[in-house]
mmCIF file of C-alpha atoms in Angstrom:
data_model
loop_
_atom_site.group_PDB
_atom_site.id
_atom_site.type_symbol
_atom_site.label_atom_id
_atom_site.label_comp_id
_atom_site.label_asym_id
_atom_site.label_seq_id
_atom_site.Cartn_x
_atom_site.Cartn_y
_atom_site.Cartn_z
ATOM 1 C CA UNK Q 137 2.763 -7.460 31.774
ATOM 2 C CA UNK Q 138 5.153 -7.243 28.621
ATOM 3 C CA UNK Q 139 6.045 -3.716 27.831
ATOM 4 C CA UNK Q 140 5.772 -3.364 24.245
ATOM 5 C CA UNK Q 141 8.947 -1.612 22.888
ATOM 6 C CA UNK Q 142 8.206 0.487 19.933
ATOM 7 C CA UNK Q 143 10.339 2.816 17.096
ATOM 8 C CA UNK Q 144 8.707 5.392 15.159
ATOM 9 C CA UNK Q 145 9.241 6.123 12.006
ATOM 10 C CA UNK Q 146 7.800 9.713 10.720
ATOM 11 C CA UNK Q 147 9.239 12.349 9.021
ATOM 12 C CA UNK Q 148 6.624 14.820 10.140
ATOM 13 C CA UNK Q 149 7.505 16.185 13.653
ATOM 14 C CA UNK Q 150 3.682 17.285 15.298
ATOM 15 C CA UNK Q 151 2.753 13.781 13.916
ATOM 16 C CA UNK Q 152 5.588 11.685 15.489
ATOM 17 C CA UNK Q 153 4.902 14.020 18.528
ATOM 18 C CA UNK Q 154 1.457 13.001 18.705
ATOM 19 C CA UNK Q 155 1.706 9.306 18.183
ATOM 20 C CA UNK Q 156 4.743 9.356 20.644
ATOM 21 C CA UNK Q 157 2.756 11.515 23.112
ATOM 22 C CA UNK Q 158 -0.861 8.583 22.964
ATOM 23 C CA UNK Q 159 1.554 5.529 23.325
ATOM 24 C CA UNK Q 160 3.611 7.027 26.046
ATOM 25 C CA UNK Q 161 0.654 7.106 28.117
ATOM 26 C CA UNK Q 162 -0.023 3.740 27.774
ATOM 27 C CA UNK Q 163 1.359 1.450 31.022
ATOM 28 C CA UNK Q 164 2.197 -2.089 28.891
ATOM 29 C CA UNK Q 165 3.986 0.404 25.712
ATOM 30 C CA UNK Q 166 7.519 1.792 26.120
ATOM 31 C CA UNK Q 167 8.844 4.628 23.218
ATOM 32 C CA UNK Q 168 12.645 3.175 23.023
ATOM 33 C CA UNK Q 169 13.403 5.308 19.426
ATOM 34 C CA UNK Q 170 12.284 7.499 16.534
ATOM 35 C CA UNK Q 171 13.697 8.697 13.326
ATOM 36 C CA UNK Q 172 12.571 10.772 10.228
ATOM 37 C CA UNK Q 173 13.326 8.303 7.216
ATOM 38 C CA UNK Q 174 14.798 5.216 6.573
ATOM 39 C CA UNK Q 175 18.373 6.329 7.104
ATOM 40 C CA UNK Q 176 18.150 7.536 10.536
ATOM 41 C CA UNK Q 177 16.207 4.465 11.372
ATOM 42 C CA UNK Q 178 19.260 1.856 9.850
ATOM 43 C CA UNK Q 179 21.615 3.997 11.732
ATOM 44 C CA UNK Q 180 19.481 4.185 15.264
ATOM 45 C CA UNK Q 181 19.310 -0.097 14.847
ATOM 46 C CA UNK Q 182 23.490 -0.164 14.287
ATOM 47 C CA UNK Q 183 24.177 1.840 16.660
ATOM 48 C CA UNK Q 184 23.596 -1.400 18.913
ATOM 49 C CA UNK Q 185 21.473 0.445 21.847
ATOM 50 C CA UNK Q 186 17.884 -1.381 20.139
ATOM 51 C CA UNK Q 187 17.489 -4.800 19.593
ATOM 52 C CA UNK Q 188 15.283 -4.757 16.909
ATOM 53 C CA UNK Q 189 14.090 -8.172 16.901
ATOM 54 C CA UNK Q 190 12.055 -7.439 19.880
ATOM 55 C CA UNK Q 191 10.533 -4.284 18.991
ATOM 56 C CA UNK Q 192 7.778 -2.943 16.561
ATOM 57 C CA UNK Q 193 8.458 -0.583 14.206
ATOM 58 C CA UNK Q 194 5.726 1.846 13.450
ATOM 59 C CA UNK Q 195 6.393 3.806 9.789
ATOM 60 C CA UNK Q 196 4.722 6.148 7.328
ATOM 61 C CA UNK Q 197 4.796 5.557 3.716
ATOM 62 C CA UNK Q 198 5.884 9.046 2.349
ATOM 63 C CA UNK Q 199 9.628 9.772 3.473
ATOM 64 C CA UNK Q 200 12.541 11.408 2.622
ATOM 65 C CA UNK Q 201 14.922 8.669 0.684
ATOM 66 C CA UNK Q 202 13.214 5.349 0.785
ATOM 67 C CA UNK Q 203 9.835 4.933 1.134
ATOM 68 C CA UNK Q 204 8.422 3.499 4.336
ATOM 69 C CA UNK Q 205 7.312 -0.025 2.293
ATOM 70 C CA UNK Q 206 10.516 -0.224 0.639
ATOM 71 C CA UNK Q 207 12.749 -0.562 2.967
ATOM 72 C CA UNK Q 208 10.404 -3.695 4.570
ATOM 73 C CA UNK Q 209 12.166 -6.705 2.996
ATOM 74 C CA UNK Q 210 15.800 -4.994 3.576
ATOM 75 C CA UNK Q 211 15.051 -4.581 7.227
ATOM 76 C CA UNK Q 212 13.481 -7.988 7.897
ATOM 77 C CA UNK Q 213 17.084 -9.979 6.181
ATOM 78 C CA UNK Q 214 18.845 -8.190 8.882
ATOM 79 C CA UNK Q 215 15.788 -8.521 11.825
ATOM 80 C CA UNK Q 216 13.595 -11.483 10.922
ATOM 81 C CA UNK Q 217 11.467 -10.905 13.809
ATOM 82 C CA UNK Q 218 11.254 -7.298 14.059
ATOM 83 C CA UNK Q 219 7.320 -6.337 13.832
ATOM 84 C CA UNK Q 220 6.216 -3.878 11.406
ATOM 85 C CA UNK Q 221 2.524 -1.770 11.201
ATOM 86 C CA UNK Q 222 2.360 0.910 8.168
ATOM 87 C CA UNK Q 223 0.499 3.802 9.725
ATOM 88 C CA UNK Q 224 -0.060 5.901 6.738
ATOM 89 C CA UNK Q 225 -2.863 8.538 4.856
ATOM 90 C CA UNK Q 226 -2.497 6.350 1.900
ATOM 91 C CA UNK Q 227 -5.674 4.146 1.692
ATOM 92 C CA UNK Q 228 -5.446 2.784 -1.881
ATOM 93 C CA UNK Q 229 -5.504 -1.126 -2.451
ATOM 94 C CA UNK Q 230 -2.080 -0.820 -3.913
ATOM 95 C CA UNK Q 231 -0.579 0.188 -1.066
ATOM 96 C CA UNK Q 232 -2.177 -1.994 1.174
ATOM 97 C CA UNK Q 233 -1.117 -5.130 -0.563
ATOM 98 C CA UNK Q 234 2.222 -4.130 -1.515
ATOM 99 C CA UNK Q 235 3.034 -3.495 2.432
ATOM 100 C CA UNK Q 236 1.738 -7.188 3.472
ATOM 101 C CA UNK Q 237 3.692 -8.950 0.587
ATOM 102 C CA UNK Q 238 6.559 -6.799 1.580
ATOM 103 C CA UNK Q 239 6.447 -8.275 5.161
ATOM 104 C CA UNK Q 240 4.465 -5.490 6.899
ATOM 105 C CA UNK Q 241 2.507 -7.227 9.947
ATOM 106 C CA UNK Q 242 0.065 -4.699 10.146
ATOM 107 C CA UNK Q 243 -1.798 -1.742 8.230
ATOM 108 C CA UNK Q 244 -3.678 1.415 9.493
ATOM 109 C CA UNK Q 245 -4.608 4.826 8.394
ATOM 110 C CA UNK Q 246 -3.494 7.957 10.319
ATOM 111 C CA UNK Q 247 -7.238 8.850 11.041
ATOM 112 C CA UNK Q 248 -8.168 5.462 12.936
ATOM 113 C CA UNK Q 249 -9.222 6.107 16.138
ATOM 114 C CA UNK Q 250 -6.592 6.065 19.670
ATOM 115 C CA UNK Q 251 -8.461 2.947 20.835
ATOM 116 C CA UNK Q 252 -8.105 0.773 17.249
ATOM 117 C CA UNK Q 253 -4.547 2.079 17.088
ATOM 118 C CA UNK Q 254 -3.614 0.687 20.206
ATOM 119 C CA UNK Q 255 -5.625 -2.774 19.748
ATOM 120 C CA UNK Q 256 -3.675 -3.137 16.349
ATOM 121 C CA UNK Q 257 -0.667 -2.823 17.825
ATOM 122 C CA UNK Q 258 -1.303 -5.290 21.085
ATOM 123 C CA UNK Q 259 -3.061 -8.029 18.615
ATOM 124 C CA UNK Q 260 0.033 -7.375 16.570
ATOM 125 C CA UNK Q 261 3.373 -7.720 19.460
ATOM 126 C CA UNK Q 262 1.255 -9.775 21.860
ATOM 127 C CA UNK Q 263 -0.627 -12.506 19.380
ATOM 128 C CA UNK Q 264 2.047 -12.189 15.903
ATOM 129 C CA UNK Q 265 -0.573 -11.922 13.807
ATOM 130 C CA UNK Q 266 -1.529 -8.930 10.865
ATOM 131 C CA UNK Q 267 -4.011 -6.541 11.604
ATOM 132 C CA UNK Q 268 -5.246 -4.277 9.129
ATOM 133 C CA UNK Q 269 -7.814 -1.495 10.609
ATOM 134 C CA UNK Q 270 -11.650 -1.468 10.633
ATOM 135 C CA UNK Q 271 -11.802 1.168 7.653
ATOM 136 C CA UNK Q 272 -9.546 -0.187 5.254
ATOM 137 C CA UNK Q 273 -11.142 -3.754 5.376
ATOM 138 C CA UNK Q 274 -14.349 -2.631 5.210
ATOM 139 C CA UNK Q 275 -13.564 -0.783 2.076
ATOM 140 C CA UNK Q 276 -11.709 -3.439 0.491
ATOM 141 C CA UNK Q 277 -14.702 -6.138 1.479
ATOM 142 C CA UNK Q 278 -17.112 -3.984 -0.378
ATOM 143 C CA UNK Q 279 -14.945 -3.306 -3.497
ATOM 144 C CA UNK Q 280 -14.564 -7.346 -4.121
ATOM 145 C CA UNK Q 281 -18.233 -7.812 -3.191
ATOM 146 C CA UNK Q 282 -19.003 -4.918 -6.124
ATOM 147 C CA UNK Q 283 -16.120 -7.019 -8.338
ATOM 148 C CA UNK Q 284 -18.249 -10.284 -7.590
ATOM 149 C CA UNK Q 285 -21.394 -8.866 -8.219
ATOM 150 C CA UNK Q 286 -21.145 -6.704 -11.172
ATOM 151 C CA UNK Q 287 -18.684 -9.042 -13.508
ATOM 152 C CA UNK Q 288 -20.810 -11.183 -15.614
ATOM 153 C CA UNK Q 289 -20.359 -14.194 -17.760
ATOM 154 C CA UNK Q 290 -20.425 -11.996 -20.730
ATOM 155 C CA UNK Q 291 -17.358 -10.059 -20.485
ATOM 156 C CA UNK Q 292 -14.667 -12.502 -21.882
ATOM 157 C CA UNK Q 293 -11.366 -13.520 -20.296
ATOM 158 C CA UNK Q 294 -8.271 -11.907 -22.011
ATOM 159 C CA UNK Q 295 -4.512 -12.033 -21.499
ATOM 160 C CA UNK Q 296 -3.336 -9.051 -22.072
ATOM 161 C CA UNK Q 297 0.784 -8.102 -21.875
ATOM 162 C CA UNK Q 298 2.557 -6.067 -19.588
ATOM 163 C CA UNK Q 299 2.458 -2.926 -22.362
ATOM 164 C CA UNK Q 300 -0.591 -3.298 -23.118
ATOM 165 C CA UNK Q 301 -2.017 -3.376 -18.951
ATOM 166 C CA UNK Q 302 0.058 -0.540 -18.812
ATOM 167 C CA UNK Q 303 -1.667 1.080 -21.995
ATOM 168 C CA UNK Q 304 -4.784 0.429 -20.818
ATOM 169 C CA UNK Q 305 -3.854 2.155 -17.478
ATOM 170 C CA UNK Q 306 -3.382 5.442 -19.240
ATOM 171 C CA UNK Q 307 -6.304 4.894 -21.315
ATOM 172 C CA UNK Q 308 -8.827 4.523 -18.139
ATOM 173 C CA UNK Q 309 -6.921 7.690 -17.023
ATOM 174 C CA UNK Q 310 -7.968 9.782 -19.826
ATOM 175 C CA UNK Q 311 -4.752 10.335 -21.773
ATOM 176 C CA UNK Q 312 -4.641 11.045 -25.388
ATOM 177 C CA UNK Q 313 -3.075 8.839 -27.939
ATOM 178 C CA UNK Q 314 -0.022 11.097 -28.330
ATOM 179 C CA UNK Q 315 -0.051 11.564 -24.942
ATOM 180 C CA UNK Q 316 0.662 7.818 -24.117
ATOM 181 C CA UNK Q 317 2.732 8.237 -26.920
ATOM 182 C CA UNK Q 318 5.204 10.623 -25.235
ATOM 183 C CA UNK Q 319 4.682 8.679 -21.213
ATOM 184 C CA UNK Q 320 6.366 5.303 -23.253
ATOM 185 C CA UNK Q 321 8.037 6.611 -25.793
ATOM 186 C CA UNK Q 322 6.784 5.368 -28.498
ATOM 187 C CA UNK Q 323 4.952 6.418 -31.481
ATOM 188 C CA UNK Q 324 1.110 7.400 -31.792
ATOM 189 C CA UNK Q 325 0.772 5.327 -34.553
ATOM 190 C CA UNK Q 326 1.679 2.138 -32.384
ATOM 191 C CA UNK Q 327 -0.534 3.475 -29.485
ATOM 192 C CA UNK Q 328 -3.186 3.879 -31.988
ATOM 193 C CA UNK Q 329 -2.606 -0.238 -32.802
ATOM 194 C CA UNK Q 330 -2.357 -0.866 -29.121
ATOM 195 C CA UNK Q 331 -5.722 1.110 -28.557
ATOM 196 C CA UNK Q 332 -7.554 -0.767 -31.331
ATOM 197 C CA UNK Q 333 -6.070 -4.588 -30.663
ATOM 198 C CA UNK Q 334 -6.949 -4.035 -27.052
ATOM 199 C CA UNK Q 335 -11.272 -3.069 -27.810
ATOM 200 C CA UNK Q 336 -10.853 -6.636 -30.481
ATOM 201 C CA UNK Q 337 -9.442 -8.723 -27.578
ATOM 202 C CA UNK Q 338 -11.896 -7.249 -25.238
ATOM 203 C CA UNK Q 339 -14.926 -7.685 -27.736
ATOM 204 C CA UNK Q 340 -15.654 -3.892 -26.688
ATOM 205 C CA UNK Q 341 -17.110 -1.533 -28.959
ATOM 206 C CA UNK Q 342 -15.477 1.314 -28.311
ATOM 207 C CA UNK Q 343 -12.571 3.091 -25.931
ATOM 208 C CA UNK Q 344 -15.281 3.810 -23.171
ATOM 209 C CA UNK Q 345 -16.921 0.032 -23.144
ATOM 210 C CA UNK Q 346 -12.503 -1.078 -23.037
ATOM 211 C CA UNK Q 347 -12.272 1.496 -19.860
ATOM 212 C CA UNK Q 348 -15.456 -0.468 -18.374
ATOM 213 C CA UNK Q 349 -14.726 -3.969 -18.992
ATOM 214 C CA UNK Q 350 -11.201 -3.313 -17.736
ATOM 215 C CA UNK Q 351 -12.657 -1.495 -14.030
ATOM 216 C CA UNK Q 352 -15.075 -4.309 -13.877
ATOM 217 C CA UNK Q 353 -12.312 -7.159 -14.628
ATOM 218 C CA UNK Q 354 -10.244 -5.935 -11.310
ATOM 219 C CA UNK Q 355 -7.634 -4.171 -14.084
ATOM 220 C CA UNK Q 356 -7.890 -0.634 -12.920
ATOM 221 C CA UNK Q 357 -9.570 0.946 -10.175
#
């Protein structure tokens, strides 16, 4: 049997503790190092003792310094095959995505259950392929199903710009005009254009019809 040589990654120590203290009592799964953030994780790889090709890194999101996601790409130049599962609290879509096009091999939330943690990580060291858990995927299945469902032929295709997705954004979360304003420095007036050009392009009639076309077009959640 393979012993599966794993580094945690967690600034909080009753957490680490309790991950460290379910995978110790696993036979095939061997704890070889641990850190709080990304700092004391780059210095616990140079120090030589871990070859972190051949381990899997386990990591929360929300650290001290550089974020767990971050500091992905930096850490796979240096360790191209070094294995990494995101076990965070953090369930949005964002986050999910941005960890698997940063490199991430694997996904989970903190509340998953003992047995799907430890199937993630064997189908992850023992087969190389991603794993994201049973809640997550579930969830994101039924949002594009909704997506597929609800958009309809009628709501027209727009390109809109980088300031004016990011507009939009603010719009959907319930900012005022001079409130957007002030977040992009820029004048209300121009907000005020930005506001009105964006319900033309859209064909909406008004700013709540613009905050649902752009939830049912995928723009904001």
């Amino acid at each position: 049997m393979s012993v599966i040589k794993i580094v945690l990654t967690e600034d909080h120590k009753i957490v680490r503790s309790g991950i460290r203290s379910l995978l110790e009592s696993e036979e095939d799964i061997e704890i070889v190092g641990e850190a709080c953030n990304g700092s004391e994780l780059l210095e616990l790889f140079k120090k030589g003792d871990i070859d972190a090709n051949e381990i899997l890194l386990i990591t929360d999101i929300n650290m001290p310094g550089v974020n767990g996601i971050d500091m992905i790409p930096g850490l796979l130049e240096t360790y191209p095959n070094l294995k990494t599962v995101v076990l965070s609290m953090l369930s949005h879509e964002k986050y999910v995505l941005k960890a698997f096009q940063f490199g991430a091999n694997g996904y989970m939330l903190k509340n998953v259950s003992s047995e799907e943690l430890l199937f993630g990580i064997r189908h992850i060291f023992n087969n190389g392929q991603r794993y994201l858990c049973t809640e997550l995927s579930i969830e994101l299945l039924d949002r594009q199903l909704g997506r597929s469902y609800v958009i309809t032929e009628d709501l027209p295709v727009v390109d809109l710009s980088k300031r004016e997705r990011e507009i939009l954004s603010l719009i959907a979360e319930g900012y005022t005009n001079q409130e957007i304003a002030d977040k992009i420095f820029t004048s209300k007036r121009t907000v005020e254009g930005h506001r009105q050009n964006l319900i033309d392009k859209t064909q909406s009639r008004n700013s709540a019809a613009l905050i649902r076309y752009a939830v049912l077009r995928g723009i904001v959640n």
